[in-house]
Amino acid sequence: MEIEKTNRMNALFEFYSTLLTEKQMNYMELYYADDFSLGEIAEEYEVSRQAVYDNIKRTSKILENYEKKLHLFSDYVVREQLLTELTHYINEQYPEDQTLQGYIKKIQEIEE
């Protein structure tokens, strides 16, 4: 399993997990976050490995589809990048300006 795909699925899961069914959430969390194998999940839920695989594959597509339509994750990444650049700029150009520092801190708190 690719690390990049795992990281992406974990990120998408964080944004869209509440839109999934309980079983979808459980399978995805066990597989991607907890690194369970298909066999371990199948044993836990008393289903076939194929059923687990199909559910995870289908749920991954659902998460990608949500992201394609809603852009929550990609927008978050862009906002984080811009906030980092803005923070660096303010620290370089206006290191003594406490008002700007306060605004940056408030934005960061919102993003968390």
PDB file of N, CA and C in Angstrom:
ATOM      1  N   MET A   1       0.856  -1.169   0.000  1.00  0.00           N
ATOM      2  CA  MET A   1       0.000   0.000   0.000  1.00  0.00           C
ATOM      3  C   MET A   1       0.907   1.238   0.000  1.00  0.00           C
ATOM      4  N   GLU A   2       0.591   2.166  -0.842  1.00  0.00           N
ATOM      5  CA  GLU A   2       1.399   3.369  -0.942  1.00  0.00           C
ATOM      6  C   GLU A   2       1.152   4.287   0.252  1.00  0.00           C
ATOM      7  N   ILE A   3       2.224   4.863   0.738  1.00  0.00           N
ATOM      8  CA  ILE A   3       2.117   5.813   1.852  1.00  0.00           C
ATOM      9  C   ILE A   3       1.294   7.024   1.439  1.00  0.00           C
ATOM     10  N   GLU A   4       1.501   7.522   0.228  1.00  0.00           N
ATOM     11  CA  GLU A   4       0.774   8.704  -0.245  1.00  0.00           C
ATOM     12  C   GLU A   4      -0.727   8.446  -0.275  1.00  0.00           C
ATOM     13  N   LYS A   5      -1.099   7.268  -0.764  1.00  0.00           N
ATOM     14  CA  LYS A   5      -2.522   6.946  -0.827  1.00  0.00           C
ATOM     15  C   LYS A   5      -3.103   6.824   0.580  1.00  0.00           C
ATOM     16  N   THR A   6      -2.353   6.196   1.460  1.00  0.00           N
ATOM     17  CA  THR A   6      -2.800   6.056   2.839  1.00  0.00           C
ATOM     18  C   THR A   6      -2.987   7.424   3.489  1.00  0.00           C
ATOM     19  N   ASN A   7      -2.013   8.293   3.301  1.00  0.00           N
ATOM     20  CA  ASN A   7      -2.120   9.641   3.869  1.00  0.00           C
ATOM     21  C   ASN A   7      -3.309  10.394   3.289  1.00  0.00           C
ATOM     22  N   ARG A   8      -3.522  10.266   1.984  1.00  0.00           N
ATOM     23  CA  ARG A   8      -4.649  10.952   1.347  1.00  0.00           C
ATOM     24  C   ARG A   8      -5.973  10.413   1.888  1.00  0.00           C
ATOM     25  N   MET A   9      -6.096   9.097   1.976  1.00  0.00           N
ATOM     26  CA  MET A   9      -7.343   8.509   2.477  1.00  0.00           C
ATOM     27  C   MET A   9      -7.599   8.922   3.926  1.00  0.00           C
ATOM     28  N   ASN A  10      -6.547   8.959   4.729  1.00  0.00           N
ATOM     29  CA  ASN A  10      -6.708   9.416   6.121  1.00  0.00           C
ATOM     30  C   ASN A  10      -7.166  10.867   6.175  1.00  0.00           C
ATOM     31  N   ALA A  11      -6.605  11.697   5.304  1.00  0.00           N
ATOM     32  CA  ALA A  11      -7.005  13.113   5.276  1.00  0.00           C
ATOM     33  C   ALA A  11      -8.451  13.261   4.811  1.00  0.00           C
ATOM     34  N   LEU A  12      -8.802  12.571   3.731  1.00  0.00           N
ATOM     35  CA  LEU A  12     -10.179  12.642   3.240  1.00  0.00           C
ATOM     36  C   LEU A  12     -11.142  12.102   4.284  1.00  0.00           C
ATOM     37  N   PHE A  13     -10.737  11.044   4.967  1.00  0.00           N
ATOM     38  CA  PHE A  13     -11.573  10.458   6.019  1.00  0.00           C
ATOM     39  C   PHE A  13     -11.835  11.481   7.122  1.00  0.00           C
ATOM     40  N   GLU A  14     -10.807  12.241   7.486  1.00  0.00           N
ATOM     41  CA  GLU A  14     -10.992  13.264   8.526  1.00  0.00           C
ATOM     42  C   GLU A  14     -12.026  14.304   8.128  1.00  0.00           C
ATOM     43  N   PHE A  15     -12.037  14.664   6.857  1.00  0.00           N
ATOM     44  CA  PHE A  15     -12.969  15.687   6.394  1.00  0.00           C
ATOM     45  C   PHE A  15     -14.381  15.153   6.176  1.00  0.00           C
ATOM     46  N   TYR A  16     -14.503  13.930   5.697  1.00  0.00           N
ATOM     47  CA  TYR A  16     -15.809  13.447   5.238  1.00  0.00           C
ATOM     48  C   TYR A  16     -16.356  12.240   5.996  1.00  0.00           C
ATOM     49  N   SER A  17     -15.714  11.821   7.058  1.00  0.00           N
ATOM     50  CA  SER A  17     -16.126  10.587   7.746  1.00  0.00           C
ATOM     51  C   SER A  17     -17.576  10.624   8.218  1.00  0.00           C
ATOM     52  N   THR A  18     -18.049  11.785   8.614  1.00  0.00           N
ATOM     53  CA  THR A  18     -19.424  11.869   9.121  1.00  0.00           C
ATOM     54  C   THR A  18     -20.466  11.644   8.030  1.00  0.00           C
ATOM     55  N   LEU A  19     -20.033  11.653   6.777  1.00  0.00           N
ATOM     56  CA  LEU A  19     -20.958  11.392   5.666  1.00  0.00           C
ATOM     57  C   LEU A  19     -21.035   9.907   5.314  1.00  0.00           C
ATOM     58  N   LEU A  20     -20.237   9.098   5.984  1.00  0.00           N
ATOM     59  CA  LEU A  20     -20.187   7.653   5.718  1.00  0.00           C
ATOM     60  C   LEU A  20     -21.079   6.896   6.690  1.00  0.00           C
ATOM     61  N   THR A  21     -21.394   5.662   6.310  1.00  0.00           N
ATOM     62  CA  THR A  21     -22.118   4.795   7.236  1.00  0.00           C
ATOM     63  C   THR A  21     -21.154   4.341   8.330  1.00  0.00           C
ATOM     64  N   GLU A  22     -21.710   3.812   9.392  1.00  0.00           N
ATOM     65  CA  GLU A  22     -20.876   3.345  10.501  1.00  0.00           C
ATOM     66  C   GLU A  22     -19.915   2.244  10.049  1.00  0.00           C
ATOM     67  N   LYS A  23     -20.412   1.313   9.236  1.00  0.00           N
ATOM     68  CA  LYS A  23     -19.561   0.224   8.759  1.00  0.00           C
ATOM     69  C   LYS A  23     -18.442   0.764   7.871  1.00  0.00           C
ATOM     70  N   GLN A  24     -18.766   1.695   6.991  1.00  0.00           N
ATOM     71  CA  GLN A  24     -17.740   2.297   6.142  1.00  0.00           C
ATOM     72  C   GLN A  24     -16.682   2.993   6.987  1.00  0.00           C
ATOM     73  N   MET A  25     -17.128   3.736   7.993  1.00  0.00           N
ATOM     74  CA  MET A  25     -16.178   4.426   8.873  1.00  0.00           C
ATOM     75  C   MET A  25     -15.271   3.428   9.587  1.00  0.00           C
ATOM     76  N   ASN A  26     -15.868   2.364  10.113  1.00  0.00           N
ATOM     77  CA  ASN A  26     -15.093   1.367  10.852  1.00  0.00           C
ATOM     78  C   ASN A  26     -14.059   0.682   9.965  1.00  0.00           C
ATOM     79  N   TYR A  27     -14.475   0.242   8.787  1.00  0.00           N
ATOM     80  CA  TYR A  27     -13.552  -0.442   7.876  1.00  0.00           C
ATOM     81  C   TYR A  27     -12.412   0.478   7.464  1.00  0.00           C
ATOM     82  N   MET A  28     -12.733   1.719   7.104  1.00  0.00           N
ATOM     83  CA  MET A  28     -11.705   2.655   6.646  1.00  0.00           C
ATOM     84  C   MET A  28     -10.726   2.991   7.776  1.00  0.00           C
ATOM     85  N   GLU A  29     -11.263   3.192   8.964  1.00  0.00           N
ATOM     86  CA  GLU A  29     -10.393   3.515  10.086  1.00  0.00           C
ATOM     87  C   GLU A  29      -9.468   2.345  10.421  1.00  0.00           C
ATOM     88  N   LEU A  30     -10.019   1.149  10.440  1.00  0.00           N
ATOM     89  CA  LEU A  30      -9.192  -0.017  10.736  1.00  0.00           C
ATOM     90  C   LEU A  30      -8.126  -0.224   9.651  1.00  0.00           C
ATOM     91  N   TYR A  31      -8.517  -0.082   8.399  1.00  0.00           N
ATOM     92  CA  TYR A  31      -7.605  -0.374   7.297  1.00  0.00           C
ATOM     93  C   TYR A  31      -6.538   0.702   7.145  1.00  0.00           C
ATOM     94  N   TYR A  32      -6.936   1.953   7.094  1.00  0.00           N
ATOM     95  CA  TYR A  32      -5.980   3.026   6.815  1.00  0.00           C
ATOM     96  C   TYR A  32      -5.321   3.602   8.074  1.00  0.00           C
ATOM     97  N   ALA A  33      -6.081   3.857   9.111  1.00  0.00           N
ATOM     98  CA  ALA A  33      -5.506   4.494  10.300  1.00  0.00           C
ATOM     99  C   ALA A  33      -4.817   3.478  11.219  1.00  0.00           C
ATOM    100  N   ASP A  34      -5.460   2.324  11.405  1.00  0.00           N
ATOM    101  CA  ASP A  34      -4.928   1.330  12.346  1.00  0.00           C
ATOM    102  C   ASP A  34      -4.100   0.242  11.678  1.00  0.00           C
ATOM    103  N   ASP A  35      -4.014   0.282  10.334  1.00  0.00           N
ATOM    104  CA  ASP A  35      -3.178  -0.637   9.553  1.00  0.00           C
ATOM    105  C   ASP A  35      -3.560  -2.111   9.724  1.00  0.00           C
ATOM    106  N   PHE A  36      -4.858  -2.373   9.864  1.00  0.00           N
ATOM    107  CA  PHE A  36      -5.331  -3.757   9.896  1.00  0.00           C
ATOM    108  C   PHE A  36      -5.281  -4.323   8.486  1.00  0.00           C
ATOM    109  N   SER A  37      -5.087  -5.609   8.378  1.00  0.00           N
ATOM    110  CA  SER A  37      -5.155  -6.264   7.071  1.00  0.00           C
ATOM    111  C   SER A  37      -6.616  -6.553   6.732  1.00  0.00           C
ATOM    112  N   LEU A  38      -6.864  -6.867   5.471  1.00  0.00           N
ATOM    113  CA  LEU A  38      -8.223  -7.227   5.062  1.00  0.00           C
ATOM    114  C   LEU A  38      -8.709  -8.441   5.847  1.00  0.00           C
ATOM    115  N   GLY A  39      -7.804  -9.402   6.036  1.00  0.00           N
ATOM    116  CA  GLY A  39      -8.157 -10.611   6.782  1.00  0.00           C
ATOM    117  C   GLY A  39      -8.516 -10.326   8.232  1.00  0.00           C
ATOM    118  N   GLU A  40      -7.787  -9.421   8.861  1.00  0.00           N
ATOM    119  CA  GLU A  40      -8.072  -9.073  10.257  1.00  0.00           C
ATOM    120  C   GLU A  40      -9.431  -8.382  10.387  1.00  0.00           C
ATOM    121  N   ILE A  41      -9.730  -7.513   9.443  1.00  0.00           N
ATOM    122  CA  ILE A  41     -11.030  -6.829   9.471  1.00  0.00           C
ATOM    123  C   ILE A  41     -12.145  -7.832   9.206  1.00  0.00           C
ATOM    124  N   ALA A  42     -11.918  -8.707   8.247  1.00  0.00           N
ATOM    125  CA  ALA A  42     -12.918  -9.723   7.915  1.00  0.00           C
ATOM    126  C   ALA A  42     -13.205 -10.611   9.123  1.00  0.00           C
ATOM    127  N   GLU A  43     -12.166 -10.997   9.821  1.00  0.00           N
ATOM    128  CA  GLU A  43     -12.328 -11.828  11.012  1.00  0.00           C
ATOM    129  C   GLU A  43     -13.094 -11.080  12.100  1.00  0.00           C
ATOM    130  N   GLU A  44     -12.759  -9.816  12.279  1.00  0.00           N
ATOM    131  CA  GLU A  44     -13.415  -8.981  13.291  1.00  0.00           C
ATOM    132  C   GLU A  44     -14.917  -8.854  13.038  1.00  0.00           C
ATOM    133  N   TYR A  45     -15.299  -8.709  11.778  1.00  0.00           N
ATOM    134  CA  TYR A  45     -16.710  -8.494  11.434  1.00  0.00           C
ATOM    135  C   TYR A  45     -17.408  -9.745  10.892  1.00  0.00           C
ATOM    136  N   GLU A  46     -16.669 -10.849  10.879  1.00  0.00           N
ATOM    137  CA  GLU A  46     -17.212 -12.132  10.441  1.00  0.00           C
ATOM    138  C   GLU A  46     -17.809 -12.048   9.035  1.00  0.00           C
ATOM    139  N   VAL A  47     -17.011 -11.485   8.121  1.00  0.00           N
ATOM    140  CA  VAL A  47     -17.364 -11.406   6.706  1.00  0.00           C
ATOM    141  C   VAL A  47     -16.150 -11.874   5.905  1.00  0.00           C
ATOM    142  N   SER A  48     -16.313 -11.973   4.602  1.00  0.00           N
ATOM    143  CA  SER A  48     -15.199 -12.411   3.763  1.00  0.00           C
ATOM    144  C   SER A  48     -14.214 -11.267   3.521  1.00  0.00           C
ATOM    145  N   ARG A  49     -12.990 -11.645   3.174  1.00  0.00           N
ATOM    146  CA  ARG A  49     -11.986 -10.649   2.821  1.00  0.00           C
ATOM    147  C   ARG A  49     -12.472  -9.833   1.622  1.00  0.00           C
ATOM    148  N   GLN A  50     -13.132 -10.513   0.690  1.00  0.00           N
ATOM    149  CA  GLN A  50     -13.636  -9.844  -0.512  1.00  0.00           C
ATOM    150  C   GLN A  50     -14.671  -8.777  -0.153  1.00  0.00           C
ATOM    151  N   ALA A  51     -15.514  -9.078   0.816  1.00  0.00           N
ATOM    152  CA  ALA A  51     -16.526  -8.104   1.243  1.00  0.00           C
ATOM    153  C   ALA A  51     -15.854  -6.865   1.833  1.00  0.00           C
ATOM    154  N   VAL A  52     -14.821  -7.085   2.615  1.00  0.00           N
ATOM    155  CA  VAL A  52     -14.081  -5.967   3.204  1.00  0.00           C
ATOM    156  C   VAL A  52     -13.392  -5.166   2.103  1.00  0.00           C
ATOM    157  N   TYR A  53     -12.732  -5.867   1.196  1.00  0.00           N
ATOM    158  CA  TYR A  53     -12.034  -5.215   0.085  1.00  0.00           C
ATOM    159  C   TYR A  53     -13.008  -4.372  -0.741  1.00  0.00           C
ATOM    160  N   ASP A  54     -14.147  -4.943  -1.091  1.00  0.00           N
ATOM    161  CA  ASP A  54     -15.148  -4.224  -1.888  1.00  0.00           C
ATOM    162  C   ASP A  54     -15.649  -2.978  -1.155  1.00  0.00           C
ATOM    163  N   ASN A  55     -15.887  -3.124   0.139  1.00  0.00           N
ATOM    164  CA  ASN A  55     -16.374  -1.997   0.932  1.00  0.00           C
ATOM    165  C   ASN A  55     -15.327  -0.877   0.981  1.00  0.00           C
ATOM    166  N   ILE A  56     -14.089  -1.225   1.208  1.00  0.00           N
ATOM    167  CA  ILE A  56     -13.018  -0.226   1.289  1.00  0.00           C
ATOM    168  C   ILE A  56     -12.816   0.443  -0.071  1.00  0.00           C
ATOM    169  N   LYS A  57     -12.832  -0.340  -1.119  1.00  0.00           N
ATOM    170  CA  LYS A  57     -12.666   0.210  -2.473  1.00  0.00           C
ATOM    171  C   LYS A  57     -13.803   1.182  -2.796  1.00  0.00           C
ATOM    172  N   ARG A  58     -15.014   0.763  -2.516  1.00  0.00           N
ATOM    173  CA  ARG A  58     -16.198   1.593  -2.780  1.00  0.00           C
ATOM    174  C   ARG A  58     -16.173   2.867  -1.923  1.00  0.00           C
ATOM    175  N   THR A  59     -15.811   2.733  -0.667  1.00  0.00           N
ATOM    176  CA  THR A  59     -15.757   3.880   0.233  1.00  0.00           C
ATOM    177  C   THR A  59     -14.657   4.852  -0.184  1.00  0.00           C
ATOM    178  N   SER A  60     -13.539   4.337  -0.656  1.00  0.00           N
ATOM    179  CA  SER A  60     -12.465   5.205  -1.152  1.00  0.00           C
ATOM    180  C   SER A  60     -12.955   6.052  -2.323  1.00  0.00           C
ATOM    181  N   LYS A  61     -13.707   5.429  -3.202  1.00  0.00           N
ATOM    182  CA  LYS A  61     -14.269   6.169  -4.345  1.00  0.00           C
ATOM    183  C   LYS A  61     -15.279   7.213  -3.879  1.00  0.00           C
ATOM    184  N   ILE A  62     -16.051   6.875  -2.871  1.00  0.00           N
ATOM    185  CA  ILE A  62     -17.021   7.824  -2.318  1.00  0.00           C
ATOM    186  C   ILE A  62     -16.286   9.040  -1.739  1.00  0.00           C
ATOM    187  N   LEU A  63     -15.216   8.794  -0.975  1.00  0.00           N
ATOM    188  CA  LEU A  63     -14.452   9.884  -0.397  1.00  0.00           C
ATOM    189  C   LEU A  63     -13.837  10.774  -1.481  1.00  0.00           C
ATOM    190  N   GLU A  64     -13.290  10.147  -2.518  1.00  0.00           N
ATOM    191  CA  GLU A  64     -12.718  10.913  -3.633  1.00  0.00           C
ATOM    192  C   GLU A  64     -13.796  11.732  -4.337  1.00  0.00           C
ATOM    193  N   ASN A  65     -14.983  11.149  -4.459  1.00  0.00           N
ATOM    194  CA  ASN A  65     -16.095  11.858  -5.100  1.00  0.00           C
ATOM    195  C   ASN A  65     -16.533  13.066  -4.262  1.00  0.00           C
ATOM    196  N   TYR A  66     -16.601  12.895  -2.941  1.00  0.00           N
ATOM    197  CA  TYR A  66     -16.915  14.024  -2.065  1.00  0.00           C
ATOM    198  C   TYR A  66     -15.891  15.138  -2.253  1.00  0.00           C
ATOM    199  N   GLU A  67     -14.624  14.765  -2.296  1.00  0.00           N
ATOM    200  CA  GLU A  67     -13.570  15.766  -2.451  1.00  0.00           C
ATOM    201  C   GLU A  67     -13.663  16.451  -3.814  1.00  0.00           C
ATOM    202  N   LYS A  68     -13.975  15.681  -4.829  1.00  0.00           N
ATOM    203  CA  LYS A  68     -14.110  16.252  -6.172  1.00  0.00           C
ATOM    204  C   LYS A  68     -15.216  17.307  -6.214  1.00  0.00           C
ATOM    205  N   LYS A  69     -16.270  17.065  -5.473  1.00  0.00           N
ATOM    206  CA  LYS A  69     -17.412  17.984  -5.471  1.00  0.00           C
ATOM    207  C   LYS A  69     -17.267  19.120  -4.459  1.00  0.00           C
ATOM    208  N   LEU A  70     -16.713  18.836  -3.298  1.00  0.00           N
ATOM    209  CA  LEU A  70     -16.711  19.815  -2.203  1.00  0.00           C
ATOM    210  C   LEU A  70     -15.370  20.527  -1.991  1.00  0.00           C
ATOM    211  N   HIS A  71     -14.275  19.915  -2.367  1.00  0.00           N
ATOM    212  CA  HIS A  71     -12.935  20.511  -2.294  1.00  0.00           C
ATOM    213  C   HIS A  71     -12.506  20.897  -0.875  1.00  0.00           C
ATOM    214  N   LEU A  72     -13.037  20.280   0.144  1.00  0.00           N
ATOM    215  CA  LEU A  72     -12.678  20.679   1.508  1.00  0.00           C
ATOM    216  C   LEU A  72     -11.200  20.443   1.811  1.00  0.00           C
ATOM    217  N   PHE A  73     -10.687  19.290   1.419  1.00  0.00           N
ATOM    218  CA  PHE A  73      -9.292  18.967   1.700  1.00  0.00           C
ATOM    219  C   PHE A  73      -8.346  19.827   0.872  1.00  0.00           C
ATOM    220  N   SER A  74      -8.588  19.930  -0.419  1.00  0.00           N
ATOM    221  CA  SER A  74      -7.685  20.716  -1.272  1.00  0.00           C
ATOM    222  C   SER A  74      -7.712  22.190  -0.885  1.00  0.00           C
ATOM    223  N   ASP A  75      -8.875  22.713  -0.532  1.00  0.00           N
ATOM    224  CA  ASP A  75      -8.951  24.102  -0.069  1.00  0.00           C
ATOM    225  C   ASP A  75      -8.191  24.286   1.237  1.00  0.00           C
ATOM    226  N   TYR A  76      -8.265  23.302   2.119  1.00  0.00           N
ATOM    227  CA  TYR A  76      -7.532  23.350   3.381  1.00  0.00           C
ATOM    228  C   TYR A  76      -6.026  23.405   3.118  1.00  0.00           C
ATOM    229  N   VAL A  77      -5.548  22.588   2.201  1.00  0.00           N
ATOM    230  CA  VAL A  77      -4.118  22.562   1.875  1.00  0.00           C
ATOM    231  C   VAL A  77      -3.669  23.921   1.344  1.00  0.00           C
ATOM    232  N   VAL A  78      -4.464  24.508   0.457  1.00  0.00           N
ATOM    233  CA  VAL A  78      -4.126  25.819  -0.098  1.00  0.00           C
ATOM    234  C   VAL A  78      -4.130  26.887   0.998  1.00  0.00           C
ATOM    235  N   ARG A  79      -5.142  26.860   1.860  1.00  0.00           N
ATOM    236  CA  ARG A  79      -5.202  27.838   2.962  1.00  0.00           C
ATOM    237  C   ARG A  79      -3.993  27.703   3.885  1.00  0.00           C
ATOM    238  N   GLU A  80      -3.604  26.485   4.190  1.00  0.00           N
ATOM    239  CA  GLU A  80      -2.442  26.260   5.058  1.00  0.00           C
ATOM    240  C   GLU A  80      -1.173  26.807   4.420  1.00  0.00           C
ATOM    241  N   GLN A  81      -1.010  26.592   3.123  1.00  0.00           N
ATOM    242  CA  GLN A  81       0.162  27.093   2.415  1.00  0.00           C
ATOM    243  C   GLN A  81       0.182  28.621   2.421  1.00  0.00           C
ATOM    244  N   LEU A  82      -0.955  29.236   2.132  1.00  0.00           N
ATOM    245  CA  LEU A  82      -1.033  30.695   2.140  1.00  0.00           C
ATOM    246  C   LEU A  82      -0.806  31.259   3.544  1.00  0.00           C
ATOM    247  N   LEU A  83      -1.331  30.597   4.531  1.00  0.00           N
ATOM    248  CA  LEU A  83      -1.136  31.051   5.910  1.00  0.00           C
ATOM    249  C   LEU A  83       0.331  30.971   6.313  1.00  0.00           C
ATOM    250  N   THR A  84       1.008  29.930   5.879  1.00  0.00           N
ATOM    251  CA  THR A  84       2.444  29.798   6.152  1.00  0.00           C
ATOM    252  C   THR A  84       3.223  30.922   5.484  1.00  0.00           C
ATOM    253  N   GLU A  85       2.899  31.199   4.221  1.00  0.00           N
ATOM    254  CA  GLU A  85       3.571  32.284   3.503  1.00  0.00           C
ATOM    255  C   GLU A  85       3.288  33.634   4.155  1.00  0.00           C
ATOM    256  N   LEU A  86       2.041  33.856   4.535  1.00  0.00           N
ATOM    257  CA  LEU A  86       1.660  35.113   5.176  1.00  0.00           C
ATOM    258  C   LEU A  86       2.377  35.278   6.519  1.00  0.00           C
ATOM    259  N   THR A  87       2.429  34.216   7.292  1.00  0.00           N
ATOM    260  CA  THR A  87       3.123  34.255   8.583  1.00  0.00           C
ATOM    261  C   THR A  87       4.595  34.612   8.396  1.00  0.00           C
ATOM    262  N   HIS A  88       5.215  33.968   7.423  1.00  0.00           N
ATOM    263  CA  HIS A  88       6.625  34.247   7.140  1.00  0.00           C
ATOM    264  C   HIS A  88       6.810  35.706   6.723  1.00  0.00           C
ATOM    265  N   TYR A  89       5.954  36.197   5.851  1.00  0.00           N
ATOM    266  CA  TYR A  89       6.033  37.580   5.386  1.00  0.00           C
ATOM    267  C   TYR A  89       5.866  38.575   6.547  1.00  0.00           C
ATOM    268  N   ILE A  90       4.877  38.336   7.367  1.00  0.00           N
ATOM    269  CA  ILE A  90       4.634  39.236   8.498  1.00  0.00           C
ATOM    270  C   ILE A  90       5.810  39.197   9.470  1.00  0.00           C
ATOM    271  N   ASN A  91       6.339  38.023   9.739  1.00  0.00           N
ATOM    272  CA  ASN A  91       7.493  37.921  10.640  1.00  0.00           C
ATOM    273  C   ASN A  91       8.719  38.644  10.085  1.00  0.00           C
ATOM    274  N   GLU A  92       8.865  38.624   8.756  1.00  0.00           N
ATOM    275  CA  GLU A  92       9.993  39.298   8.121  1.00  0.00           C
ATOM    276  C   GLU A  92       9.789  40.811   8.043  1.00  0.00           C
ATOM    277  N   GLN A  93       8.602  41.220   7.613  1.00  0.00           N
ATOM    278  CA  GLN A  93       8.354  42.628   7.317  1.00  0.00           C
ATOM    279  C   GLN A  93       7.810  43.430   8.511  1.00  0.00           C
ATOM    280  N   TYR A  94       7.053  42.775   9.359  1.00  0.00           N
ATOM    281  CA  TYR A  94       6.387  43.464  10.466  1.00  0.00           C
ATOM    282  C   TYR A  94       6.547  42.694  11.788  1.00  0.00           C
ATOM    283  N   PRO A  95       7.762  42.433  12.196  1.00  0.00           N
ATOM    284  CA  PRO A  95       7.971  41.590  13.378  1.00  0.00           C
ATOM    285  C   PRO A  95       7.421  42.173  14.684  1.00  0.00           C
ATOM    286  N   GLU A  96       7.260  43.462  14.744  1.00  0.00           N
ATOM    287  CA  GLU A  96       6.798  44.102  15.973  1.00  0.00           C
ATOM    288  C   GLU A  96       5.286  44.342  16.005  1.00  0.00           C
ATOM    289  N   ASP A  97       4.609  44.062  14.907  1.00  0.00           N
ATOM    290  CA  ASP A  97       3.178  44.376  14.812  1.00  0.00           C
ATOM    291  C   ASP A  97       2.349  43.282  15.500  1.00  0.00           C
ATOM    292  N   GLN A  98       1.938  43.554  16.720  1.00  0.00           N
ATOM    293  CA  GLN A  98       1.185  42.579  17.509  1.00  0.00           C
ATOM    294  C   GLN A  98      -0.226  42.365  16.969  1.00  0.00           C
ATOM    295  N   THR A  99      -0.785  43.374  16.321  1.00  0.00           N
ATOM    296  CA  THR A  99      -2.123  43.237  15.737  1.00  0.00           C
ATOM    297  C   THR A  99      -2.111  42.190  14.629  1.00  0.00           C
ATOM    298  N   LEU A 100      -1.134  42.283  13.730  1.00  0.00           N
ATOM    299  CA  LEU A 100      -1.018  41.285  12.662  1.00  0.00           C
ATOM    300  C   LEU A 100      -0.745  39.899  13.232  1.00  0.00           C
ATOM    301  N   GLN A 101       0.115  39.819  14.226  1.00  0.00           N
ATOM    302  CA  GLN A 101       0.411  38.536  14.866  1.00  0.00           C
ATOM    303  C   GLN A 101      -0.858  37.933  15.473  1.00  0.00           C
ATOM    304  N   GLY A 102      -1.682  38.798  16.068  1.00  0.00           N
ATOM    305  CA  GLY A 102      -2.944  38.343  16.655  1.00  0.00           C
ATOM    306  C   GLY A 102      -3.909  37.801  15.609  1.00  0.00           C
ATOM    307  N   TYR A 103      -3.977  38.480  14.456  1.00  0.00           N
ATOM    308  CA  TYR A 103      -4.849  38.006  13.371  1.00  0.00           C
ATOM    309  C   TYR A 103      -4.391  36.641  12.855  1.00  0.00           C
ATOM    310  N   ILE A 104      -3.099  36.490  12.702  1.00  0.00           N
ATOM    311  CA  ILE A 104      -2.550  35.204  12.241  1.00  0.00           C
ATOM    312  C   ILE A 104      -2.909  34.101  13.231  1.00  0.00           C
ATOM    313  N   LYS A 105      -2.757  34.385  14.499  1.00  0.00           N
ATOM    314  CA  LYS A 105      -3.074  33.392  15.533  1.00  0.00           C
ATOM    315  C   LYS A 105      -4.551  33.004  15.489  1.00  0.00           C
ATOM    316  N   LYS A 106      -5.434  33.979  15.304  1.00  0.00           N
ATOM    317  CA  LYS A 106      -6.863  33.693  15.218  1.00  0.00           C
ATOM    318  C   LYS A 106      -7.195  32.834  14.011  1.00  0.00           C
ATOM    319  N   ILE A 107      -6.574  33.126  12.881  1.00  0.00           N
ATOM    320  CA  ILE A 107      -6.802  32.320  11.673  1.00  0.00           C
ATOM    321  C   ILE A 107      -6.329  30.893  11.903  1.00  0.00           C
ATOM    322  N   GLN A 108      -5.167  30.747  12.515  1.00  0.00           N
ATOM    323  CA  GLN A 108      -4.638  29.403  12.799  1.00  0.00           C
ATOM    324  C   GLN A 108      -5.558  28.620  13.712  1.00  0.00           C
ATOM    325  N   GLU A 109      -6.141  29.283  14.690  1.00  0.00           N
ATOM    326  CA  GLU A 109      -7.065  28.612  15.608  1.00  0.00           C
ATOM    327  C   GLU A 109      -8.321  28.150  14.883  1.00  0.00           C
ATOM    328  N   ILE A 110      -8.795  28.940  13.944  1.00  0.00           N
ATOM    329  CA  ILE A 110      -9.973  28.555  13.154  1.00  0.00           C
ATOM    330  C   ILE A 110      -9.675  27.308  12.338  1.00  0.00           C
ATOM    331  N   GLU A 111      -8.501  27.259  11.737  1.00  0.00           N
ATOM    332  CA  GLU A 111      -8.112  26.138  10.879  1.00  0.00           C
ATOM    333  C   GLU A 111      -7.946  24.845  11.661  1.00  0.00           C
ATOM    334  N   GLU A 112      -7.642  24.942  12.946  1.00  0.00           N
ATOM    335  CA  GLU A 112      -7.459  23.740  13.761  1.00  0.00           C
ATOM    336  C   GLU A 112      -8.813  23.216  14.123  1.00  0.00           C
TER     337      GLU A 112
END
